PDB file of C-alpha atoms in Angstrom:
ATOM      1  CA  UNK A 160      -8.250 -11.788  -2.195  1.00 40.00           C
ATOM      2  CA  UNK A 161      -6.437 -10.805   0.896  1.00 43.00           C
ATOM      3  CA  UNK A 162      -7.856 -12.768   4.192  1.00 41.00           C
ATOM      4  CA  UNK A 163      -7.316 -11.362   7.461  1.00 39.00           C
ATOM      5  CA  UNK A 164      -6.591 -13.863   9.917  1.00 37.00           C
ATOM      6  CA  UNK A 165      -4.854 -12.446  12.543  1.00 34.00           C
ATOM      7  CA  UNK A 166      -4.969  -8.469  13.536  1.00 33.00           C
ATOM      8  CA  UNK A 167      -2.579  -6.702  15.771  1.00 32.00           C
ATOM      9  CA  UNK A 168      -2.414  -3.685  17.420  1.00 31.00           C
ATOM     10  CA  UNK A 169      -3.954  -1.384  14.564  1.00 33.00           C
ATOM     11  CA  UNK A 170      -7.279  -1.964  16.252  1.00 32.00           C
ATOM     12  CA  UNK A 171      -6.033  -1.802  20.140  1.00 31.00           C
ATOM     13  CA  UNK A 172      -3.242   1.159  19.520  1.00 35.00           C
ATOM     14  CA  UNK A 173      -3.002   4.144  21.892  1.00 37.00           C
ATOM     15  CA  UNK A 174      -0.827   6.676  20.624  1.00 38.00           C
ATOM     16  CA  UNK A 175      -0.488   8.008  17.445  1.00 45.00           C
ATOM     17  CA  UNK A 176      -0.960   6.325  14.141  1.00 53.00           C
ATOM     18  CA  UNK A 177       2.780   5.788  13.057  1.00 48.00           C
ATOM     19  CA  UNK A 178       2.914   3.500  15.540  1.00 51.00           C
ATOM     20  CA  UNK A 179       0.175   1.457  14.574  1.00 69.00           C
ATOM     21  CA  UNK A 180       0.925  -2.459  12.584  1.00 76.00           C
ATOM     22  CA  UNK A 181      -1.085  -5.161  11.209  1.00 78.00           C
ATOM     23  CA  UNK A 182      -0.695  -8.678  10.930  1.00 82.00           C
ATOM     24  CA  UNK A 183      -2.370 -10.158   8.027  1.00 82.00           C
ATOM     25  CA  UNK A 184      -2.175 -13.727   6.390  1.00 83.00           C
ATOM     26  CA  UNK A 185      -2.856 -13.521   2.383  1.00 82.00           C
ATOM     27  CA  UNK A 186      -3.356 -16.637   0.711  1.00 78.00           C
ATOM     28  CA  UNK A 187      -2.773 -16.184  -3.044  1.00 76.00           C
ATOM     29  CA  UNK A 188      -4.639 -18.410  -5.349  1.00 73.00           C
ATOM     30  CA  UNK A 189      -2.507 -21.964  -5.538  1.00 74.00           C
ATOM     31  CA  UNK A 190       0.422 -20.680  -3.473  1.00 76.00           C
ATOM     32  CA  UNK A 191       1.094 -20.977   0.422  1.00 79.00           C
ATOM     33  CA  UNK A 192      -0.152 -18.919   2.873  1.00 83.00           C
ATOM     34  CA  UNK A 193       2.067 -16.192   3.793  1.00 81.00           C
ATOM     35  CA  UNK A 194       1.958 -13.380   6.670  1.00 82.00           C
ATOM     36  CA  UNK A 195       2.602  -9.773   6.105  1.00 85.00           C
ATOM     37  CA  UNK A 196       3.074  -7.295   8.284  1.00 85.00           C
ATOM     38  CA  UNK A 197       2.089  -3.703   7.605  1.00 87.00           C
ATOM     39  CA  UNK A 198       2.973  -0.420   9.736  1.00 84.00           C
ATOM     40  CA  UNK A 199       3.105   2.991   9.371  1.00 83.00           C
ATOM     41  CA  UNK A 200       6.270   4.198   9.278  1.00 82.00           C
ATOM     42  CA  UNK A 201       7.727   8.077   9.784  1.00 81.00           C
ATOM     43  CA  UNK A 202       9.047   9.975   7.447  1.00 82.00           C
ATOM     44  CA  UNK A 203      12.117  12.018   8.513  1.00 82.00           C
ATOM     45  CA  UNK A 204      12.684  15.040   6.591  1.00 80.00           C
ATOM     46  CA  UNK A 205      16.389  16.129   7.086  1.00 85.00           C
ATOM     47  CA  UNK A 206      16.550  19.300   6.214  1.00 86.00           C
ATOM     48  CA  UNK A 207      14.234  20.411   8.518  1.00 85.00           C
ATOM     49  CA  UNK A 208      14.286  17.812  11.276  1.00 83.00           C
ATOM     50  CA  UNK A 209      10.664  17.243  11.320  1.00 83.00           C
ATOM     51  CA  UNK A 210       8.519  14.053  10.807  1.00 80.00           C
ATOM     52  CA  UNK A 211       6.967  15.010   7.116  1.00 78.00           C
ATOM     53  CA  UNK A 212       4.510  12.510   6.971  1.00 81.00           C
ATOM     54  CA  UNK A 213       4.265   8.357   6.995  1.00 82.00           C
ATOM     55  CA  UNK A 214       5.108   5.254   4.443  1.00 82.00           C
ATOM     56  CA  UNK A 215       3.547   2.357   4.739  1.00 86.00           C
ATOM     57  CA  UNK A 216       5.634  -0.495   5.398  1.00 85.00           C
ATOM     58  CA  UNK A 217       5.366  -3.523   4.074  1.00 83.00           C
ATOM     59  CA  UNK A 218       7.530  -6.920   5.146  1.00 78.00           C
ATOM     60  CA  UNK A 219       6.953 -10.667   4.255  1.00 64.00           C
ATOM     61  CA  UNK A 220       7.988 -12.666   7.376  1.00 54.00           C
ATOM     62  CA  UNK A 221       9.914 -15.724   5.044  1.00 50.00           C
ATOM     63  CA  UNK A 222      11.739 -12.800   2.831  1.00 53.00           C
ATOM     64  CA  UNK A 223      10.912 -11.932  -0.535  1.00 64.00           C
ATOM     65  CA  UNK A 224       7.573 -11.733  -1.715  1.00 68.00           C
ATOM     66  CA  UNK A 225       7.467 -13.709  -5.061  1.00 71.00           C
ATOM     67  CA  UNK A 226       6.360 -11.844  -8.311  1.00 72.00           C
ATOM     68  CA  UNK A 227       3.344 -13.276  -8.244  1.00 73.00           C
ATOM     69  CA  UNK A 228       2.246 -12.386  -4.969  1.00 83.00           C
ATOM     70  CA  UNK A 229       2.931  -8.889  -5.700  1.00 87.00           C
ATOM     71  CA  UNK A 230      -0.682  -7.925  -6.102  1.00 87.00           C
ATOM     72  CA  UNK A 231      -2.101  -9.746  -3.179  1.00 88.00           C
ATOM     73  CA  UNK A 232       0.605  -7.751  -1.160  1.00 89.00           C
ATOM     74  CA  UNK A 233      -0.408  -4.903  -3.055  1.00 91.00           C
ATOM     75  CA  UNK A 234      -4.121  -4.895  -2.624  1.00 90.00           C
ATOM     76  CA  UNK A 235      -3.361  -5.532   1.104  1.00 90.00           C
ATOM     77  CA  UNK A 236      -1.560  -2.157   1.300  1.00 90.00           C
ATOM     78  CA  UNK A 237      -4.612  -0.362  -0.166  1.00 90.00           C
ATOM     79  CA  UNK A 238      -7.018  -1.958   2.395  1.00 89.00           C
ATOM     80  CA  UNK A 239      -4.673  -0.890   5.438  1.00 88.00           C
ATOM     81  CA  UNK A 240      -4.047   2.898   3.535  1.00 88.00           C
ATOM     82  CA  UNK A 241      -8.354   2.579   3.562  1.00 87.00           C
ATOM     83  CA  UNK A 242      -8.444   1.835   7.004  1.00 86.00           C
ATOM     84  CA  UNK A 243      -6.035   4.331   8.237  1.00 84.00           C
ATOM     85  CA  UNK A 244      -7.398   7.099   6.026  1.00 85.00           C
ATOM     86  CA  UNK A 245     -11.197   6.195   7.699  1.00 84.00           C
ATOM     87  CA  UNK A 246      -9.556   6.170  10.790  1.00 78.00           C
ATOM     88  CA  UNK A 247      -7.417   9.310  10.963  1.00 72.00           C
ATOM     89  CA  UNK A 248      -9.187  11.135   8.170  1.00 63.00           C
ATOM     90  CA  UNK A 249      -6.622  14.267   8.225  1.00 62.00           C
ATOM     91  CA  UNK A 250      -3.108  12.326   7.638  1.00 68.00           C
ATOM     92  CA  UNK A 251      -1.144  14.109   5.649  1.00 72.00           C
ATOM     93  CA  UNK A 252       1.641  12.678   3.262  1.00 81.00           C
ATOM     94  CA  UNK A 253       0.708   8.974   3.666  1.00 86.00           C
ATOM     95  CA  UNK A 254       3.373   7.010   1.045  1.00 90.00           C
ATOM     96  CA  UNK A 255       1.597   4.353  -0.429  1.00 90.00           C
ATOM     97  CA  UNK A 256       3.969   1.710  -1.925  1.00 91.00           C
ATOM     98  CA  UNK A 257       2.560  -0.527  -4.797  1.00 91.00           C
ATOM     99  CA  UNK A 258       4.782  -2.870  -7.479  1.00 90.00           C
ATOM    100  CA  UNK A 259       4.571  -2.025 -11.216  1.00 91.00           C
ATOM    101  CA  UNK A 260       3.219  -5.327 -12.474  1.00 89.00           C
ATOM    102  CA  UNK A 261      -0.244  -4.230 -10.471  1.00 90.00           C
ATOM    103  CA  UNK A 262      -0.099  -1.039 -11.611  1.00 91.00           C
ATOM    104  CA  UNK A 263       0.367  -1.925 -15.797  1.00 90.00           C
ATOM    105  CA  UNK A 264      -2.443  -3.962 -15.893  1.00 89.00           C
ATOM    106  CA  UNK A 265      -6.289  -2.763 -15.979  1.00 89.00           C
ATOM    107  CA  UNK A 266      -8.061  -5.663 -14.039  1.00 90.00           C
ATOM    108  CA  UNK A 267      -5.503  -4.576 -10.906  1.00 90.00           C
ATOM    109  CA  UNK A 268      -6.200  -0.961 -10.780  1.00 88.00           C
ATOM    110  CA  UNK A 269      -9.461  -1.449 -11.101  1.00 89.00           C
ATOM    111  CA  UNK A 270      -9.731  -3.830  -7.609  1.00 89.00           C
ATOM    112  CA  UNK A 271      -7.079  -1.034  -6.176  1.00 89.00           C
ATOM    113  CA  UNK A 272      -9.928   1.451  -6.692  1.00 87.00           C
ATOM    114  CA  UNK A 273     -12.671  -0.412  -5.244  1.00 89.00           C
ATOM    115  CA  UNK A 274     -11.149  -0.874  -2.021  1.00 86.00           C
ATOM    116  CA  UNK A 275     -10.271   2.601  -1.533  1.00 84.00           C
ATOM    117  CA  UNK A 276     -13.924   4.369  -3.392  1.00 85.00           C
ATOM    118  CA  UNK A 277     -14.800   5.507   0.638  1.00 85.00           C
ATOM    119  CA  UNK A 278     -11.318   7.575   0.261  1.00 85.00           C
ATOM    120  CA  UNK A 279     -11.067   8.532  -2.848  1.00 84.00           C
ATOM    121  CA  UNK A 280     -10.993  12.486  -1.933  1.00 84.00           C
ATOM    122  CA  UNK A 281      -9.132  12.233   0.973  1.00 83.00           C
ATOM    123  CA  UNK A 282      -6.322   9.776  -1.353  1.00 82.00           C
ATOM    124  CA  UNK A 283      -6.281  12.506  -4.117  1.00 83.00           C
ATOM    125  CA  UNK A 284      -4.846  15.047  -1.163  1.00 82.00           C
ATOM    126  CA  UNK A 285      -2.840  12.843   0.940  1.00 83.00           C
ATOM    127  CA  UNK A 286      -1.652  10.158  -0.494  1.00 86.00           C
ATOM    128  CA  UNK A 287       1.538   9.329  -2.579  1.00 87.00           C
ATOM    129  CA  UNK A 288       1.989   6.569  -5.026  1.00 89.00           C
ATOM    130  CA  UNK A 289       5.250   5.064  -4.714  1.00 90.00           C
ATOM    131  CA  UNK A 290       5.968   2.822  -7.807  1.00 90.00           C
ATOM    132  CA  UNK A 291       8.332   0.084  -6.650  1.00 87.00           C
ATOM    133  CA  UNK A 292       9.731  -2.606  -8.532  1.00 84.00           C
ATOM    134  CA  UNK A 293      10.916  -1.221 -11.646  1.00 86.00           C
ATOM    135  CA  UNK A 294      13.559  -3.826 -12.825  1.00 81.00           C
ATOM    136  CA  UNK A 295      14.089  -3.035 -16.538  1.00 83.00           C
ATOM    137  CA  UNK A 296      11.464  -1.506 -17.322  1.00 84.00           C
ATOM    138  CA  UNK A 297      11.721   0.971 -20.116  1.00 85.00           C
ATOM    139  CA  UNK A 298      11.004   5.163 -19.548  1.00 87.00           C
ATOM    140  CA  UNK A 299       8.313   4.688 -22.191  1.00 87.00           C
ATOM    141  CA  UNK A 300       6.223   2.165 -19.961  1.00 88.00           C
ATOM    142  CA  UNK A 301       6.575   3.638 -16.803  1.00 87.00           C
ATOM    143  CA  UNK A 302       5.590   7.152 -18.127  1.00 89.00           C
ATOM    144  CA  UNK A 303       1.958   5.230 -19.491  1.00 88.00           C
ATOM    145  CA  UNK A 304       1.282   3.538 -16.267  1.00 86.00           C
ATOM    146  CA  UNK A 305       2.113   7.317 -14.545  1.00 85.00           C
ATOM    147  CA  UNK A 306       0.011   8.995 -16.390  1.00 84.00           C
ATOM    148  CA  UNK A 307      -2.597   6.099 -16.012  1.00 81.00           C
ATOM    149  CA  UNK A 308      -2.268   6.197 -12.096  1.00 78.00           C
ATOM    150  CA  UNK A 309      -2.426  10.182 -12.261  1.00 75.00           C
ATOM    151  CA  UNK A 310      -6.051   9.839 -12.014  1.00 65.00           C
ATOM    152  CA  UNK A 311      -6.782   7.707  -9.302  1.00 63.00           C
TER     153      UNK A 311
END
């Protein structure tokens, strides 16, 4: 489970939410502690020249996040997407990266959902599931775990 030891300007931000980051330290179970740093990024459409909407961006300060850390990265995202949702309440087109390997198994969705039950309406309408981390995995597999996901 994701600890938050240190929180940045999320909280103390003036201006509008793309602008907003957060500083958390997740300590996976028998690994180092690690920081990651979450924002809200824009989203440039370039036909148009507009912003058209916000991603959620995700960095590890050492690098690469190993494969096992995935989740705990993961359910971090869902807790800041939660927070801004509560926050702003009317953000539209929020991209929501998460990694496959959270996504195919059960016991992972399931703690995905309980940290975002508060939004759940609000996620239906605004937010987009971005399924990252697809390194060979077959069109078969990824079309189950889509469909399963459909419904969150």
């Amino acid at each position: 489970m994701p600890t938050a030891h240190a929180q940045t300007s999320r909280l103390t931000a003036n201006g509008p939410a793309a602008w907003r980051a957060s500083v958390v330290t997740l300590e996976p179970p028998k690994r180092d502690p690690f920081d990651l740093r979450l924002s809200l990024t824009p989203v440039w459409d370039l036909r148009s020249g507009l912003i058209n909407g916000s991603t959620i961006a995700r960095s590890e300060r050492s690098g690469e996040v190993a494969a096992a850390d995935l989740e705990e990265v993961d359910v971090a995202s869902f807790a800041y997407a939660a927070a801004i949702l509560e926050d702003e309440g009317d953000v539209e087109r929020l991209r929501l990266p998460v990694s496959f390997v959270t996504l195919a198994t059960q016991r992972a969705r399931e703690r995905l959902l309980r940290l975002t039950d508060s939004v759940r309406e609000t996620m239906r309408t605004a937010v987009v599931i971005e399924i990252c981390n697809l390194d060979a995995v077959p069109p078969s597999r990824l079309m189950e775990v889509a469909g399963l996901v459909r419904g969150l």
